[in-house]
Amino acid sequence: MKISKLTKNISLKRELENGNEEQLKTVRQVIADVRENGDAAIRKYTEMWDKVVLSDFRVTEEEINEALQNFDPQLKKDLEEAADNIRKYHEAQKREGYTLPLADGSYLAQRIVPLDSVGLYVPGGSAAYPSSVLMNVIPAQVAGVKRIVITSPCGKDGKLPPAVLVCASILGVEEIYKIGGAQAIAALAYGTESIAPVDKITGPGNIFVALAKREVFGQVAIDMIAGPSEICILADDSAYPDEIAADLLSQAEHDMRACAILITTSENLANAVSEQVEEQLKQLPREDIARASIENFGHIYIAETMDQAVDAVNTLAPEHLEIVTENAEEVSKGIRHAGAIFLGRYSSEPVGDYFAGPNHVLPTNSTARFASGLNVDDFIKKTNIIYYSEKTWEENAPKIARLARMEGLEAHARAVESRGWKKGE
């Protein structure tokens, strides 16, 4: 890995997932086609890109049962335990509405209402991510969403990966469609003969999925535009080089554009980690992907002080941040911008990806400066409620009318005055 002294110009070295003109043109054509031709368009693109002809998009009960029958029992238990951990963590995020009493029985309130329906995109392609099923479905269930739909691209055999179907079965999700790409996003947003539209779409995907989500925003809500994965590790000379290298590669193997950065106050650690990364790369099944990530978007920075290193992390605002230092919890108090923080030697990033409980759908491309990871609040909406008694209205009507006229909105003022209050008093 490249090593250099830390400077103020540190960055993730990636632009937002805006795509190129050809990709955007393709996505817009797909969306328009699905809106006009529905299922026929989905079949066309599924055959074109996924190389499979589907007569029915929906996963059958028989396919789910087949996946369950052939699945490793111990792995199923692991997934069930992970699901329990994730559910417990997200249950703590639930909130109730509130009521603010005013005089004379008047009150203001806020009502929490779950969304009616959500579409959860589970990526496929170079790797299957059943953990995305757990991370997207569970907060929606905790929020109280009644209709939860999963879409995911199928393999050339016309089936979804067994682990995806097992996760869906564990969570009780039955509406699952074997379609992916921009066509799946369009179907979720606008509906087809086979698929009813939803109110919100969540979940990561490739550039075509990201662009499609951006295009349909407004017709439906979306969670975020997720880019390739990122990890930043903040470490001192107490860290073990082989462990740090392994953690960097855990994200580099995701995608050729994944970003893996080490910021350390130890030059010895920097050199040792660089050597370890090269050694471990040679042993990875996905070496080509991980190597491209490390060569193009990997870097080791040497900081003069821990304060300088913390400032650099806040500038990066990374998706995943590991702090492997002495007094890691104390060091973390200086971190303002990170999607998720992993403290200490035994909190390796995959602990959060699969099992601990916090959500692994996190803001990328430095958007942790203003965005949060997927959570229960993403699946609710808040309705404001106002109740004024006659007396409270009488006390405040003149003030409201004056404010309306200040803005030049006479009809607003008259709407208040129409309720019996003597004009001009």
XYZ file of C-alpha atoms in Angstrom:
425
model
C 0.000 0.000 0.000
C 1.085 3.561 -0.625
C 2.432 5.323 2.478
C 2.768 9.061 2.991
C 2.776 11.732 5.648
C -0.672 12.971 6.587
C -1.661 16.298 5.036
C -4.769 18.457 5.154
C -5.671 17.332 1.629
C -6.762 13.858 2.722
C -9.874 12.528 0.955
C -11.609 9.337 -0.100
C -10.553 10.198 -3.683
C -13.943 9.303 -5.126
C -16.745 11.315 -6.601
C -20.374 10.680 -5.781
C -22.045 7.970 -7.841
C -23.286 10.272 -10.588
C -22.615 7.825 -13.413
C -21.793 8.823 -16.960
C -24.174 10.069 -19.639
C -24.602 6.641 -21.211
C -25.422 4.989 -17.885
C -27.931 7.702 -16.991
C -29.520 7.451 -20.451
C -29.885 3.686 -20.034
C -31.469 4.036 -16.605
C -33.976 6.597 -17.826
C -34.912 4.391 -20.777
C -35.436 1.410 -18.492
C -37.629 3.385 -16.110
C -39.737 4.796 -18.935
C -40.076 1.341 -20.485
C -41.175 -0.274 -17.208
C -43.690 2.517 -16.596
C -45.208 1.989 -20.023
C -44.881 -1.749 -20.548
C -44.724 -3.185 -17.040
C -43.955 -6.892 -16.776
C -42.967 -7.190 -20.435
C -40.195 -4.655 -19.953
C -38.940 -6.431 -16.841
C -38.800 -9.744 -18.690
C -36.906 -8.109 -21.540
C -34.215 -6.596 -19.326
C -33.918 -9.674 -17.120
C -33.245 -11.758 -20.209
C -30.891 -9.134 -21.638
C -28.734 -8.593 -18.554
C -29.287 -11.555 -16.234
C -29.450 -14.083 -19.102
C -32.568 -15.774 -17.783
C -36.164 -15.974 -19.022
C -38.705 -15.658 -16.204
C -42.340 -16.602 -16.607
C -43.103 -15.500 -13.056
C -41.083 -12.978 -11.069
C -42.304 -13.962 -7.629
C -40.432 -16.507 -5.518
C -42.648 -19.507 -4.828
C -43.233 -21.292 -1.548
C -41.596 -24.354 -3.089
C -38.390 -22.408 -3.793
C -38.267 -21.188 -0.191
C -38.853 -24.702 1.156
C -36.136 -26.083 -1.116
C -33.689 -23.497 0.218
C -34.606 -24.349 3.825
C -34.281 -28.104 3.298
C -30.798 -27.893 1.822
C -29.407 -25.188 4.117
C -26.744 -25.830 6.750
C -28.610 -26.040 10.125
C -25.768 -24.412 12.040
C -25.613 -21.514 9.591
C -29.369 -21.057 9.962
C -28.942 -20.872 13.737
C -26.218 -18.259 13.261
C -28.529 -16.186 11.056
C -31.341 -16.491 13.604
C -29.054 -15.294 16.394
C -27.831 -12.414 14.250
C -31.455 -11.500 13.512
C -32.221 -11.468 17.249
C -29.260 -9.173 17.919
C -30.294 -6.809 15.134
C -33.905 -6.749 16.316
C -32.937 -5.974 19.937
C -30.733 -3.099 18.825
C -33.421 -1.597 16.618
C -36.200 -2.092 19.162
C -34.339 0.423 21.331
C -34.751 2.997 18.533
C -38.542 2.933 18.630
C -40.143 6.171 19.665
C -43.591 7.211 20.708
C -45.370 10.366 19.681
C -45.806 13.132 22.231
C -48.415 15.605 23.395
C -47.617 19.146 24.566
C -50.543 20.413 26.680
C -51.524 24.078 26.424
C -54.003 26.108 28.445
C -57.765 25.482 28.325
C -57.503 21.976 26.909
C -55.591 23.035 23.818
C -52.651 20.909 22.813
C -49.988 20.235 20.207
C -48.941 16.706 19.361
C -46.875 14.549 17.084
C -48.081 11.149 15.901
C -45.664 8.461 14.739
C -47.028 6.444 11.809
C -45.219 3.565 10.030
C -45.016 3.605 6.263
C -47.570 1.396 4.535
C -45.110 -0.388 2.250
C -41.397 -0.565 1.516
C -39.301 -2.230 -1.170
C -35.972 -3.622 -0.026
C -33.309 -4.139 -2.688
C -30.823 -6.932 -2.000
C -27.787 -6.766 -4.297
C -26.532 -9.771 -6.241
C -24.055 -10.163 -9.055
C -20.430 -10.743 -8.027
C -21.546 -11.635 -4.484
C -24.805 -12.336 -2.664
C -25.593 -10.427 0.508
C -28.210 -12.188 2.667
C -27.103 -9.981 5.551
C -28.711 -7.098 3.635
C -32.045 -8.883 4.073
C -31.658 -8.779 7.858
C -30.445 -5.196 7.946
C -33.222 -3.815 5.735
C -36.186 -5.912 6.827
C -35.782 -5.819 10.603
C -35.917 -2.035 11.165
C -38.938 -1.872 8.848
C -40.665 -4.575 10.885
C -39.780 -2.876 14.168
C -41.239 0.368 12.805
C -44.497 -1.450 12.051
C -44.466 -1.511 8.224
C -47.164 -3.938 7.100
C -46.084 -4.703 3.512
C -42.414 -5.515 2.991
C -41.193 -6.473 -0.482
C -37.788 -7.886 -1.378
C -36.284 -7.712 -4.852
C -32.960 -9.241 -5.829
C -31.394 -10.312 -9.141
C -31.574 -14.049 -9.792
C -28.861 -16.329 -11.098
C -28.873 -17.947 -14.518
C -30.880 -20.802 -13.003
C -33.710 -18.359 -12.333
C -33.345 -18.683 -8.565
C -32.164 -16.488 -5.714
C -29.295 -17.598 -3.452
C -30.591 -19.997 -0.767
C -29.210 -17.811 2.036
C -31.300 -14.855 0.850
C -34.447 -16.995 0.890
C -33.586 -18.480 4.292
C -33.131 -14.991 5.768
C -36.465 -13.923 4.318
C -38.102 -17.037 5.785
C -36.595 -16.400 9.222
C -38.127 -12.912 9.138
C -41.460 -14.030 7.703
C -41.204 -12.057 4.450
C -43.164 -13.768 1.680
C -43.353 -11.173 -1.118
C -40.035 -11.694 -2.892
C -39.257 -10.995 -6.556
C -36.377 -12.389 -8.619
C -35.550 -9.165 -10.424
C -32.730 -6.676 -10.060
C -31.188 -3.597 -11.594
C -32.890 -0.389 -12.630
C -35.930 -2.375 -13.757
C -36.547 -3.579 -10.199
C -36.341 -0.031 -8.849
C -38.778 1.169 -11.519
C -41.196 -1.656 -10.703
C -41.111 -0.809 -7.002
C -41.648 2.883 -7.697
C -44.392 2.727 -10.341
C -45.761 -0.795 -10.132
C -46.489 -3.341 -12.882
C -49.165 -5.947 -13.501
C -47.390 -8.276 -11.057
C -45.848 -5.885 -8.555
C -47.726 -3.238 -6.622
C -45.770 -0.010 -5.990
C -44.280 0.843 -2.598
C -43.801 4.056 -0.635
C -40.050 3.800 -0.037
C -37.085 1.919 -1.494
C -34.019 1.017 0.569
C -30.917 -1.057 0.031
C -27.634 -0.747 -1.883
C -26.866 -1.823 -5.434
C -24.617 -1.138 -8.405
C -24.368 2.154 -10.290
C -27.550 1.443 -12.279
C -29.505 0.810 -9.085
C -28.082 3.954 -7.490
C -28.980 6.088 -10.512
C -32.450 4.552 -10.706
C -33.108 5.319 -7.046
C -32.105 8.912 -7.677
C -34.404 9.128 -10.707
C -37.508 7.805 -8.914
C -36.996 9.898 -5.783
C -40.079 12.037 -5.378
C -42.353 9.333 -6.700
C -41.141 7.290 -3.732
C -38.790 7.950 -0.845
C -35.316 6.390 -0.813
C -32.835 5.773 1.974
C -29.604 7.035 0.405
C -27.387 6.798 -2.667
C -24.892 4.230 -1.443
C -21.467 4.134 -3.024
C -18.746 1.464 -2.766
C -17.723 0.397 0.726
C -15.149 2.263 2.815
C -13.069 1.534 5.869
C -10.781 3.851 7.783
C -8.678 2.479 10.613
C -7.193 4.771 13.245
C -4.364 2.905 14.974
C -1.277 3.409 17.097
C 1.692 1.151 17.848
C -0.441 -1.055 20.125
C -2.187 -2.539 17.054
C -1.197 -5.823 15.383
C -0.182 -5.327 11.716
C -1.669 -8.601 10.454
C -5.042 -7.809 12.036
C -5.114 -4.265 10.633
C -4.227 -5.560 7.162
C -6.973 -8.180 7.353
C -9.528 -5.540 8.303
C -8.501 -3.274 5.430
C -8.891 -6.150 2.997
C -12.288 -7.069 4.442
C -13.670 -4.014 2.678
C -11.334 -3.987 -0.316
C -12.741 -7.350 -1.467
C -16.232 -5.847 -1.814
C -15.601 -3.776 -4.914
C -12.790 -2.481 -7.124
C -13.802 1.030 -6.022
C -13.930 0.216 -2.316
C -11.710 2.416 -0.200
C -9.353 1.196 2.558
C -7.360 3.748 4.567
C -5.113 3.455 7.601
C -4.221 6.532 9.637
C -1.575 5.845 12.240
C 0.844 7.635 14.515
C 3.334 4.775 14.109
C 5.687 4.589 11.132
C 6.639 1.038 12.126
C 3.004 -0.038 12.031
C 2.509 1.657 8.658
C 5.365 -0.274 7.066
C 4.369 -3.574 8.648
C 0.735 -3.223 7.569
C 1.762 -2.438 3.997
C 3.820 -5.648 3.885
C 0.990 -7.663 5.438
C -1.551 -6.360 2.931
C 0.594 -7.605 0.056
C 1.074 -11.007 1.658
C -2.588 -11.460 2.487
C -3.760 -10.277 -0.927
C -2.074 -13.294 -2.520
C -4.236 -15.613 -0.427
C -7.636 -14.078 -1.188
C -10.125 -15.751 -3.567
C -11.194 -12.257 -4.683
C -7.610 -11.046 -5.078
C -8.226 -9.192 -8.349
C -11.023 -7.098 -6.863
C -9.219 -6.416 -3.584
C -5.942 -5.565 -5.320
C -7.607 -3.037 -7.626
C -9.244 -1.428 -4.597
C -5.987 -1.227 -2.647
C -3.972 0.084 -5.592
C -6.464 2.781 -6.584
C -8.226 3.730 -3.370
C -6.038 2.383 -0.584
C -3.561 4.459 1.396
C -1.646 4.576 4.662
C -1.146 7.980 6.270
C 1.316 8.697 9.060
C 0.145 11.394 11.482
C 2.414 13.363 13.793
C -0.105 13.334 16.644
C -3.332 11.569 17.554
C -5.175 14.906 17.432
C -4.050 15.362 13.824
C -5.195 11.837 13.044
C -8.639 12.430 14.586
C -9.034 15.634 12.569
C -8.232 13.681 9.414
C -10.888 11.089 10.219
C -13.478 13.831 10.651
C -12.474 15.227 7.265
C -12.928 11.808 5.637
C -16.234 11.067 7.426
C -15.842 7.379 6.527
C -18.549 4.743 6.340
C -16.731 2.416 8.768
C -14.185 3.593 11.327
C -12.122 1.241 13.461
C -10.212 2.732 16.385
C -7.461 0.349 17.449
C -5.473 2.413 19.911
C -4.745 2.666 23.582
C -7.807 4.241 25.239
C -9.894 3.741 22.094
C -13.105 4.864 23.783
C -11.495 8.133 24.856
C -10.094 8.705 21.369
C -13.566 8.108 19.895
C -14.957 11.118 21.771
C -13.226 13.342 19.240
C -14.951 11.679 16.263
C -17.877 13.681 14.890
C -18.272 12.132 11.462
C -18.412 8.380 10.840
C -21.150 6.022 9.749
C -20.255 3.465 12.421
C -17.407 3.283 14.950
C -15.746 0.011 15.993
C -13.781 0.255 19.232
C -10.764 -1.855 20.108
C -8.986 -4.918 18.837
C -11.938 -7.285 19.007
C -14.496 -5.082 17.239
C -13.434 -5.858 13.705
C -15.690 -4.343 11.035
C -17.307 -7.665 10.000
C -18.669 -7.941 13.563
C -20.988 -5.096 12.587
C -21.614 -6.370 9.071
C -23.182 -9.580 10.255
C -23.898 -10.042 13.903
C -23.596 -7.372 16.586
C -26.884 -5.590 15.921
C -26.304 -2.036 14.619
C -27.248 -1.559 10.986
C -24.636 -2.044 8.287
C -26.421 0.141 5.711
C -24.336 3.270 6.239
C -23.589 6.605 4.548
C -20.659 6.555 2.114
C -18.626 9.114 0.142
C -18.146 11.342 3.223
C -21.915 11.816 3.605
C -21.564 10.752 7.245
C -21.019 14.489 7.732
C -24.801 14.865 7.569
C -26.373 11.400 7.199
C -27.043 8.444 9.494
C -27.118 4.718 8.995
C -30.384 2.954 8.216
C -32.604 2.857 11.282
C -36.205 2.581 12.473
C -36.831 6.275 11.774
C -36.320 5.562 8.067
C -39.548 3.561 8.064
C -41.853 5.974 9.852
C -43.342 9.370 9.233
C -44.325 12.011 11.733
C -47.682 13.784 11.627
C -48.111 17.084 13.468
C -51.396 17.729 15.291
C -52.821 21.063 16.498
C -55.903 21.528 18.664
C -56.840 25.087 19.746
C -59.745 25.698 22.100
C -61.932 28.749 21.521
C -60.211 30.680 24.315
C -56.717 29.910 23.042
C -57.821 30.904 19.555
C -59.264 34.214 20.840
C -56.014 35.060 22.624
C -53.851 34.403 19.589
C -55.982 35.241 16.538
C -54.936 38.927 16.390
C -51.262 37.950 16.497
C -51.701 35.367 13.744
C -53.614 37.795 11.534
C -50.911 40.441 11.945
C -48.191 37.942 11.016
C -50.156 36.888 7.938
C -50.571 40.469 6.754
C -46.871 41.084 7.374
C -46.235 38.446 4.693
C -48.864 39.920 2.383
C -51.232 36.958 2.709
C -54.607 38.584 3.315
C -56.599 35.361 2.863
C -54.620 33.790 5.696
C -55.529 36.680 7.972
C -59.191 36.563 6.987
C -59.329 32.792 7.579
C -58.408 33.461 11.201
C -60.747 36.437 11.526
C -63.705 34.572 10.000
C -64.306 32.640 13.212
C -66.179 35.356 15.106
C -63.336 37.452 16.393
C -64.149 41.154 16.003
C -61.934 42.545 13.306
C -59.712 45.385 14.351
C -59.691 44.634 18.058
